[in-house]
Structures are given as C-alpha cells and as structure tokens.
Coordinates of C-alpha atoms in Angstrom, one line a residue:
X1 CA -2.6 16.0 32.8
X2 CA -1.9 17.0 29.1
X3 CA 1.5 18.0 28.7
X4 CA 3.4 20.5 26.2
X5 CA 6.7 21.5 28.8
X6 CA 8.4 18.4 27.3
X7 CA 11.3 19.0 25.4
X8 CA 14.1 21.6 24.0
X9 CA 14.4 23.0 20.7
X10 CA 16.7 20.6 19.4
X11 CA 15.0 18.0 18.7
X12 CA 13.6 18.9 15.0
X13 CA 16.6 18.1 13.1
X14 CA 14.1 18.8 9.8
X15 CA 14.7 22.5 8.4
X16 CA 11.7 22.4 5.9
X17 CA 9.6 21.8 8.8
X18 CA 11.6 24.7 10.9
X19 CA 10.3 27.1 8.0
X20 CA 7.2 26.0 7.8
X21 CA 6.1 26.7 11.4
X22 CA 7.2 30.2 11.6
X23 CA 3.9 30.7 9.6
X24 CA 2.2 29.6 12.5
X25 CA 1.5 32.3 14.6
X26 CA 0.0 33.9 12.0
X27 CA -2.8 32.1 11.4
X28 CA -3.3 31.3 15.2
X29 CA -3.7 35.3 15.7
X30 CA -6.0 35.6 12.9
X31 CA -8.0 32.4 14.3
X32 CA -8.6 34.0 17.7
X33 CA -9.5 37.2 16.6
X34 CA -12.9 37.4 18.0
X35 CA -14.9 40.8 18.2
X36 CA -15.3 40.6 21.6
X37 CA -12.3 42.0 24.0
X38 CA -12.3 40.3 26.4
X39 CA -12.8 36.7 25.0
X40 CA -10.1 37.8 22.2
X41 CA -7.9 38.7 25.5
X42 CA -8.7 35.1 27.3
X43 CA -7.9 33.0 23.9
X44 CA -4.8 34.3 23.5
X45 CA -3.9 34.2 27.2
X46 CA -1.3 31.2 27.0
X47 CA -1.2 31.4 23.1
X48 CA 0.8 34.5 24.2
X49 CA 3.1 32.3 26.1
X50 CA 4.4 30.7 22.9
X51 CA 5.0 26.8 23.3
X52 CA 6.4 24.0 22.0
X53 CA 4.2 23.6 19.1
X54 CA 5.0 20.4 19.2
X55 CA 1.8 19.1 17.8
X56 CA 2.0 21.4 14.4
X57 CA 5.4 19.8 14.3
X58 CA 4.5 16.5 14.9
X59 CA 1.6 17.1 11.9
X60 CA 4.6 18.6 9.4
X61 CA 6.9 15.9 9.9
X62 CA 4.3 13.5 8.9
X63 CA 3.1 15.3 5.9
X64 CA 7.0 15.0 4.9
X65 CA 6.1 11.4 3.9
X66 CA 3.8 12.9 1.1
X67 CA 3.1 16.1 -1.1
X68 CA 1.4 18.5 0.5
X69 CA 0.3 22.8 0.1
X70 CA 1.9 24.4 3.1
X71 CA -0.9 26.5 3.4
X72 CA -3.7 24.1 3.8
X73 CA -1.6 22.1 6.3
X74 CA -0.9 24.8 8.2
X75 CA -4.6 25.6 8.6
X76 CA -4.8 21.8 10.3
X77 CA -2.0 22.4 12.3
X78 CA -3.0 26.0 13.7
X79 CA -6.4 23.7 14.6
X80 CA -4.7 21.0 16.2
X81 CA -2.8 23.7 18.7
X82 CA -6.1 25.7 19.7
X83 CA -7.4 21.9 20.7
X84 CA -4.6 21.6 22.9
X85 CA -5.0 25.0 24.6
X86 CA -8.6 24.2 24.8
X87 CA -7.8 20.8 26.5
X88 CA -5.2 22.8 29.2
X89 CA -8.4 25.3 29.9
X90 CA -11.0 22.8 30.8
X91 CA -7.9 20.7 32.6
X92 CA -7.5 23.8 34.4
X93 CA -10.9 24.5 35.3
X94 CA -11.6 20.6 36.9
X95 CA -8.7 20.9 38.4
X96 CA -9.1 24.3 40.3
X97 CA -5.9 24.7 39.1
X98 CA -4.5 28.5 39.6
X99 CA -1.3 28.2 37.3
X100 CA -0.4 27.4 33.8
X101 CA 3.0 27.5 32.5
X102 CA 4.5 29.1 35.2
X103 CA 1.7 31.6 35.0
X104 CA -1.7 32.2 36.2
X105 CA -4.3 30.3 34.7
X106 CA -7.1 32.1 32.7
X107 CA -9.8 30.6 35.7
X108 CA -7.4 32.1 38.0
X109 CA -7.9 35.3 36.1
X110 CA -11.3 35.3 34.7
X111 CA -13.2 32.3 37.1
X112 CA -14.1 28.7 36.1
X113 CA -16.9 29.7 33.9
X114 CA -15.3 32.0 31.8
X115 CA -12.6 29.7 31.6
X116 CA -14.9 27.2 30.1
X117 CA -16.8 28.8 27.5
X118 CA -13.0 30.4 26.5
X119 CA -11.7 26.9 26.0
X120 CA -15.0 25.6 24.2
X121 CA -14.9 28.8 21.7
X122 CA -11.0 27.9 21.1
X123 CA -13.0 24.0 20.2
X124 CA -15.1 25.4 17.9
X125 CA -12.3 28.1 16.4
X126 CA -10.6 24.2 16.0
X127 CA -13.3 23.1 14.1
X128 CA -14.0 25.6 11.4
X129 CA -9.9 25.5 10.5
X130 CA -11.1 21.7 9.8
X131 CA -13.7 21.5 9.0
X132 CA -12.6 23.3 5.1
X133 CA -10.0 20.5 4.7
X134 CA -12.5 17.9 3.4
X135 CA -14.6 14.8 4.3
X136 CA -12.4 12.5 5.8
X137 CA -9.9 14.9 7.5
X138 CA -12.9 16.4 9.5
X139 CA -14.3 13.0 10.1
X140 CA -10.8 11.3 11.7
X141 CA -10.0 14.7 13.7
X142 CA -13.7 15.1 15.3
X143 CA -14.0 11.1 16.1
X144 CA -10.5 11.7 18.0
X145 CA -12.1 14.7 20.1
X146 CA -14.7 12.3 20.8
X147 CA -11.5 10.0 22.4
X148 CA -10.2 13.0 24.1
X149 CA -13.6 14.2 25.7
X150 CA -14.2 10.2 26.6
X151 CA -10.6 10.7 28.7
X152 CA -11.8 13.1 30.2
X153 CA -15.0 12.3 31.8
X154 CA -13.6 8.8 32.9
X155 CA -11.1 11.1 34.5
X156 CA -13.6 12.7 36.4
X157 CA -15.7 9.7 36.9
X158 CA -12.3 8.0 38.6
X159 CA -11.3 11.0 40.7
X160 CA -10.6 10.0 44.3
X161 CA -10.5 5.9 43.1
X162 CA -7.5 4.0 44.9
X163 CA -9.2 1.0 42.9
X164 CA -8.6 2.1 39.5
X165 CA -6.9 -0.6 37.5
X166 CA -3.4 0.1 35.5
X167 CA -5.3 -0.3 32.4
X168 CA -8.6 1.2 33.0
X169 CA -5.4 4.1 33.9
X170 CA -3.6 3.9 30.6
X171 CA -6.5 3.8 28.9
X172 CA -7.6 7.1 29.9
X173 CA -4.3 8.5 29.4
X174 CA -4.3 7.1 25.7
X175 CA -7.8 9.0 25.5
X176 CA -6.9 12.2 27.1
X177 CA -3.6 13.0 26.0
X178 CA -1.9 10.2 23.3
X179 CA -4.9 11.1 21.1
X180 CA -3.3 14.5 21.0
X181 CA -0.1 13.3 20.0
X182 CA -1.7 10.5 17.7
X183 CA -3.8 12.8 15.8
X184 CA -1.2 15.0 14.0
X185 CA 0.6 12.0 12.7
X186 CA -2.8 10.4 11.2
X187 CA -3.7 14.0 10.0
X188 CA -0.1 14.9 8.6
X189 CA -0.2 11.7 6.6
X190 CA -3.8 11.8 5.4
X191 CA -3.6 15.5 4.2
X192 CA -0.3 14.4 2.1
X193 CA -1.7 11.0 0.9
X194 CA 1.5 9.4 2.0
X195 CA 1.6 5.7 1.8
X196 CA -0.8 3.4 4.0
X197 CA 2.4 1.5 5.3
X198 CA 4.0 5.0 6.7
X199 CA 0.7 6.2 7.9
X200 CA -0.1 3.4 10.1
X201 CA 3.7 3.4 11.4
X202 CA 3.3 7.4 12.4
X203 CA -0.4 6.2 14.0
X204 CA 1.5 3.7 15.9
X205 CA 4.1 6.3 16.7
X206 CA 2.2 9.0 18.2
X207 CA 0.2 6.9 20.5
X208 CA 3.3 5.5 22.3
X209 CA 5.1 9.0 22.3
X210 CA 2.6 10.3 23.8
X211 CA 2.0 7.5 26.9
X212 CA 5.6 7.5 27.2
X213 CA 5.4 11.6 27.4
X214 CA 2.6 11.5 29.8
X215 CA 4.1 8.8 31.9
X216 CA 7.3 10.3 32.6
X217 CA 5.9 13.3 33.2
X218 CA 3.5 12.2 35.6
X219 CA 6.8 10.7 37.7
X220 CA 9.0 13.9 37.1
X221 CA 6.5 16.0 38.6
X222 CA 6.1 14.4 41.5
X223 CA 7.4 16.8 44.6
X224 CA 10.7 16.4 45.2
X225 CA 11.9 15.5 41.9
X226 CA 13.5 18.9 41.3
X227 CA 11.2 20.1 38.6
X228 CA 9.1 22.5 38.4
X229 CA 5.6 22.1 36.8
X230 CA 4.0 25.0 36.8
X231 CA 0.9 24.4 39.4
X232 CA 1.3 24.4 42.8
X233 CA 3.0 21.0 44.1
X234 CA 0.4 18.1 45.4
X235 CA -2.6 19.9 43.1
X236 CA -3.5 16.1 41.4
X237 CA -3.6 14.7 44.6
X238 CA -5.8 16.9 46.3
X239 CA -8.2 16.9 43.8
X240 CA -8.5 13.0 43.4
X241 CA -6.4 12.4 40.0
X242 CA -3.9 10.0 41.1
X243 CA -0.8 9.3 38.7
X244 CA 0.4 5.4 37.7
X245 CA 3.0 5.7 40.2
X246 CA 0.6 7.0 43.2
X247 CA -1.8 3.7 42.0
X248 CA 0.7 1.5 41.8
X249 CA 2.5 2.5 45.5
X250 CA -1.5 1.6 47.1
X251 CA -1.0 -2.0 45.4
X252 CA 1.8 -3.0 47.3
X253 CA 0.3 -4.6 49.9
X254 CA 2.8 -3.1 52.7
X255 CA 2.0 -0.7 55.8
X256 CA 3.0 2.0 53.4
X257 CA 0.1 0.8 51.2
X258 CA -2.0 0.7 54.2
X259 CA -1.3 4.2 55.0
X260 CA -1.9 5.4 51.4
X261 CA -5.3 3.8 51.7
X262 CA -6.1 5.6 54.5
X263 CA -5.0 8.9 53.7
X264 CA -6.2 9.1 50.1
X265 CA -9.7 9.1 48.7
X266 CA -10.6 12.4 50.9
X267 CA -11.5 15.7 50.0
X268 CA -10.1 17.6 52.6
X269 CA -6.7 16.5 52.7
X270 CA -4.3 19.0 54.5
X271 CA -0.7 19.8 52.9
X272 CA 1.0 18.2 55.6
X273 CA -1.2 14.7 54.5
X274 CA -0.7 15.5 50.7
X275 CA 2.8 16.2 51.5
X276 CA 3.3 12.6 53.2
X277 CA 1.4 10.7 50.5
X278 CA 4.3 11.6 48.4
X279 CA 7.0 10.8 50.6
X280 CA 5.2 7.4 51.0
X281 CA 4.9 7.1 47.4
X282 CA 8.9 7.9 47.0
X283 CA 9.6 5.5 49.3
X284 CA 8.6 2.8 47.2
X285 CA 9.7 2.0 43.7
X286 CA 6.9 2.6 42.0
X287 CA 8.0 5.9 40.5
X288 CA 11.1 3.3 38.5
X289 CA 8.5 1.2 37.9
X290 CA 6.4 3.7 35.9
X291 CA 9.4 5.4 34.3
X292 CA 10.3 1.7 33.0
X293 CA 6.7 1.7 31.6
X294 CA 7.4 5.3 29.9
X295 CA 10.3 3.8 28.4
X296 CA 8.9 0.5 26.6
X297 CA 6.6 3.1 24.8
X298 CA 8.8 5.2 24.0
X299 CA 11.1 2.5 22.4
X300 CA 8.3 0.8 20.7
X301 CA 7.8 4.4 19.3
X302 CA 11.4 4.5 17.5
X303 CA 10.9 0.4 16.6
X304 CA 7.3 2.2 14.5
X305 CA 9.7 4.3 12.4
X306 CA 12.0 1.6 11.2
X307 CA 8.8 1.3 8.6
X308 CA 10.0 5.4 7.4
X309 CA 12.4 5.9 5.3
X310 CA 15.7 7.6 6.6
X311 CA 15.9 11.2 6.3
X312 CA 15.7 15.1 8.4
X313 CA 12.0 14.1 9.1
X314 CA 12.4 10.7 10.8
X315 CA 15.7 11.8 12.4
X316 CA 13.2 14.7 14.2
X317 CA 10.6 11.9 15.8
X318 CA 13.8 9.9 16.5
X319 CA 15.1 12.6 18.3
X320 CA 11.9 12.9 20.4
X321 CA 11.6 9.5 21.6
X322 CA 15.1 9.1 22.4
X323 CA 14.5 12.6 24.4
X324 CA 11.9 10.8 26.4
X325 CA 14.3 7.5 27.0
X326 CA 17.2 10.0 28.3
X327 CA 14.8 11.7 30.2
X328 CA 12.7 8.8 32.1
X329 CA 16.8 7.5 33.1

C-alpha cells in the first residue's frame, strides 16, 4: 500500500529545493548502473517512469533548516528513492499485483522472483549511497528499514484478518509506509545539523503526512471513487489486505457487517463477491469516517511546523498537508 501518485507539482513553493533535485536523476542512473543487462533494465523499470520524488523533496526541505553540501545530500536522497522503488517491487510481488503506475509491473514482466532479488539489489544500491554519509546517518536510516520490513511482514501475517484492530492497522501503516515519509525529514535535519527543536518537529511531521497520505489514499482508491490507481480494481481485497475503511464497515454490527463477515477472509473470491464487498462497504460511512481520520493527521502535521520558522521551505510541507486536507473533503 505505499503510495507516491499523491500530489501535483505545485506544491514545492521552495526554488532552492526545485534546483537542487534536477541533479537527481543523475545520480539515480549512475546508482543502478549494474553490469548486468537485464538487472540494469529491471531497476530502472519504474525509475524510468519519473515520479514524484517526493521523498528527496521531503529530505531537501528539511535540510533547509541547516547548512548542508548539496552533493552529499543528494547522495541520501537518490538512496531514500531507490528504497521506495524497492518497497513498490516486493509490494508488487506479495500482492500478485500486474500493474504499477499505470504500467506493468516488473513481476508482470520478469516473474515474482526476479522481481524480488531486483527490489533487494535496489536495497542494497540504498545502502552503499548511506552507508558513506557517516555513523549515525546509517544507523537512524537502517533502524527505519528495520520499521519498514516489520510493516511488512505483520502485513502478511494479517492478510485475510476481519479481526485486526484499528491500531494494530495504523500501526502497520506507520511501519510500512509513514516511515518512508518520516525518514527524509529525520535524515534532512541530521545531515544539516539543524536545531533539535526543528528536527523533532519535521520527525513529528512526516509520520502524520504520511498516515494521513496513506489513509486517504486507501479510501480514494476504493472502486467507484472515480480514480484510477494503477492496479486492477478489488486487487487488496482479493489478496486479504483490507483497508481502515473495509475493517471498520465489518465492525458495525449490521446485516451489512454480517455479510462482510461472510464474504471476506476467502481466497477464492469471485469479482462479482469482490465487487459487492465494496458496494457494502460504500454503503456505510466508514469511508467518511477514515477520511476524517486522514484529516486529524494531516492537520496535526501543519500544527508540527508552527515550531519552523516561516519561509519557501515550510510554505512547501504546508502546502502538502493542506493538499491532503483538500483532498480527503
């Protein structure tokens, strides 16, 4: 369920760190260079597709609040964007999933276990752009992998589980895909030494972006919201990865909960069952229910940077939680 089809261009309002990523690319070629052609063609396979690059953004806007070498940082961020990739090639690969920004997936291509070992090699690529930047930038960045592996196998240990808890829910979410939103902040402001009272506001920052992010998300994508995802619709379902909104439509205690009971937790399910779980679930209001959720996150994101001083840089990560407020409305 990580997410990068969030936002518009818009957004970063900061010019410096405009410049600074069009140096990007570069060093994301020269990082997945590898000798071999056909693992040099399956790294770059969404690479290719561009992005958002939100989370090289997200790492330069927090590096604003101290003095950094452009250079070095963009070495971190070019690392934090092959960990994403990686992240969307073993999503794709446990969830059988055949597209990937409206495109075909690299297990769709290449099979699941090429898929794999393509997103691990993109890890380890990760790993030796950080692990030159010192000590403690290695050490915070690989004990937040650890959070974002973690996600993931509860994930998989909760597929199929109409009994999962809201917070045994967000707390995989915060794992598998606020980490990745977290991380660049806690990065940015490390490799900059800005001051411990804007670091721990940007820390606070990025883990509610990216729940809200996630959360609205997971309701947007929901069939028959008008939005297209990317992956064929009811895929999440199917599999056993239930969304807030799915969770919270079996806990109403109603014949529609009844019939969600009774039609999820299989393996088998037909498109004309996955189909009606969702018209079941639309029925109800948990969908509002979870965008409200989405929304207290992302306002307690913008109440973190009241601690930042005003300026291009805060006005960006402004503009990105207010994006997710106008679009969880």
């Amino acid at each position: 369920m990580t997410t990068s089809r969030t936002t518009g261009e818009d957004w970063l309002a900061c010019a410096r760190t405009r410049t600074a990523l069009t140096g990007l690319d570069g060093i994301l070629r020269e990082a997945t260079a590898a000798d071999d052609a056909l693992l040099r063609m399956m790294a770059g396979h969404l690479l290719q597709r561009g992005g958002k690059r939100l989370r090289p953004a997200l790492l330069l806007l927090s590096a604003s609040y101290g003095s950094y070498q452009r250079t070095r940082l963009l070495r971190a961020a070019a690392a934090l964007e092959l960990v994403h990739i990686a992240s969307l090639y073993h999503d794709d690969v446990m969830d059988r999933a055949s597209m990937r920004r409206h495109g075909l997936s690299v297990n769709a291509c290449w099979g699941n276990e090429l898929a794999a070992l393509t997103g691990t090699y993109l890890f380890a690529r990760a790993n030796s752009l950080l692990v030159n930047l010192g000590n403690e930038p290695h050490h915070v960045a690989a004990r937040a992998f650890l959070e974002l592996c973690t996600g993931q196998l509860q994930e998989v240990e909760n597929v199929y589980n109409t009994d999962l808890t809201e917070a045994a829910h967000l707390e995989i979410l915060a794992r598998k895909t606020a980490t990745l939103f977290e991380l660049p902040c806690v990065l940015g402001a490390l490799l900059s030494n800005a001051p411990r009272r804007y670091a721990t506001a940007l820390q606070a920052y990025g883990q509610d972006l990216g729940l809200a992010f996630q959360l609205t998300d997971d309701v947007l994508d929901l069939p028959g919201r008008g939005r297209e995802s990317g992956k064929p619709a009811g895929t999440d379902v199917r599999e056993g990865v239930y969304c807030l909104a799915v969770l919270r439509a079996v806990r109403t205690g109603s014949a529609i909960a009844a019939r969600l009971k009774d039609l999820l937790g299989r393996e088998d399910m037909t498109a004309e069952q996955v189909a009606e779980v969702y018209r079941l679930v639309e029925s109800t209001d948990a969908g509002s229910a979870v965008l409200e959720v989405a929304r207290s996150h992302a306002t307690r994101a913008l109440e973190a940077l009241q601690a930042l001083p005003e300026g291009p840089p805060r006005q960006s990560l402004e503009n990105l939680a207010r994006h997710v407020l106008i679009r969880s409305s």
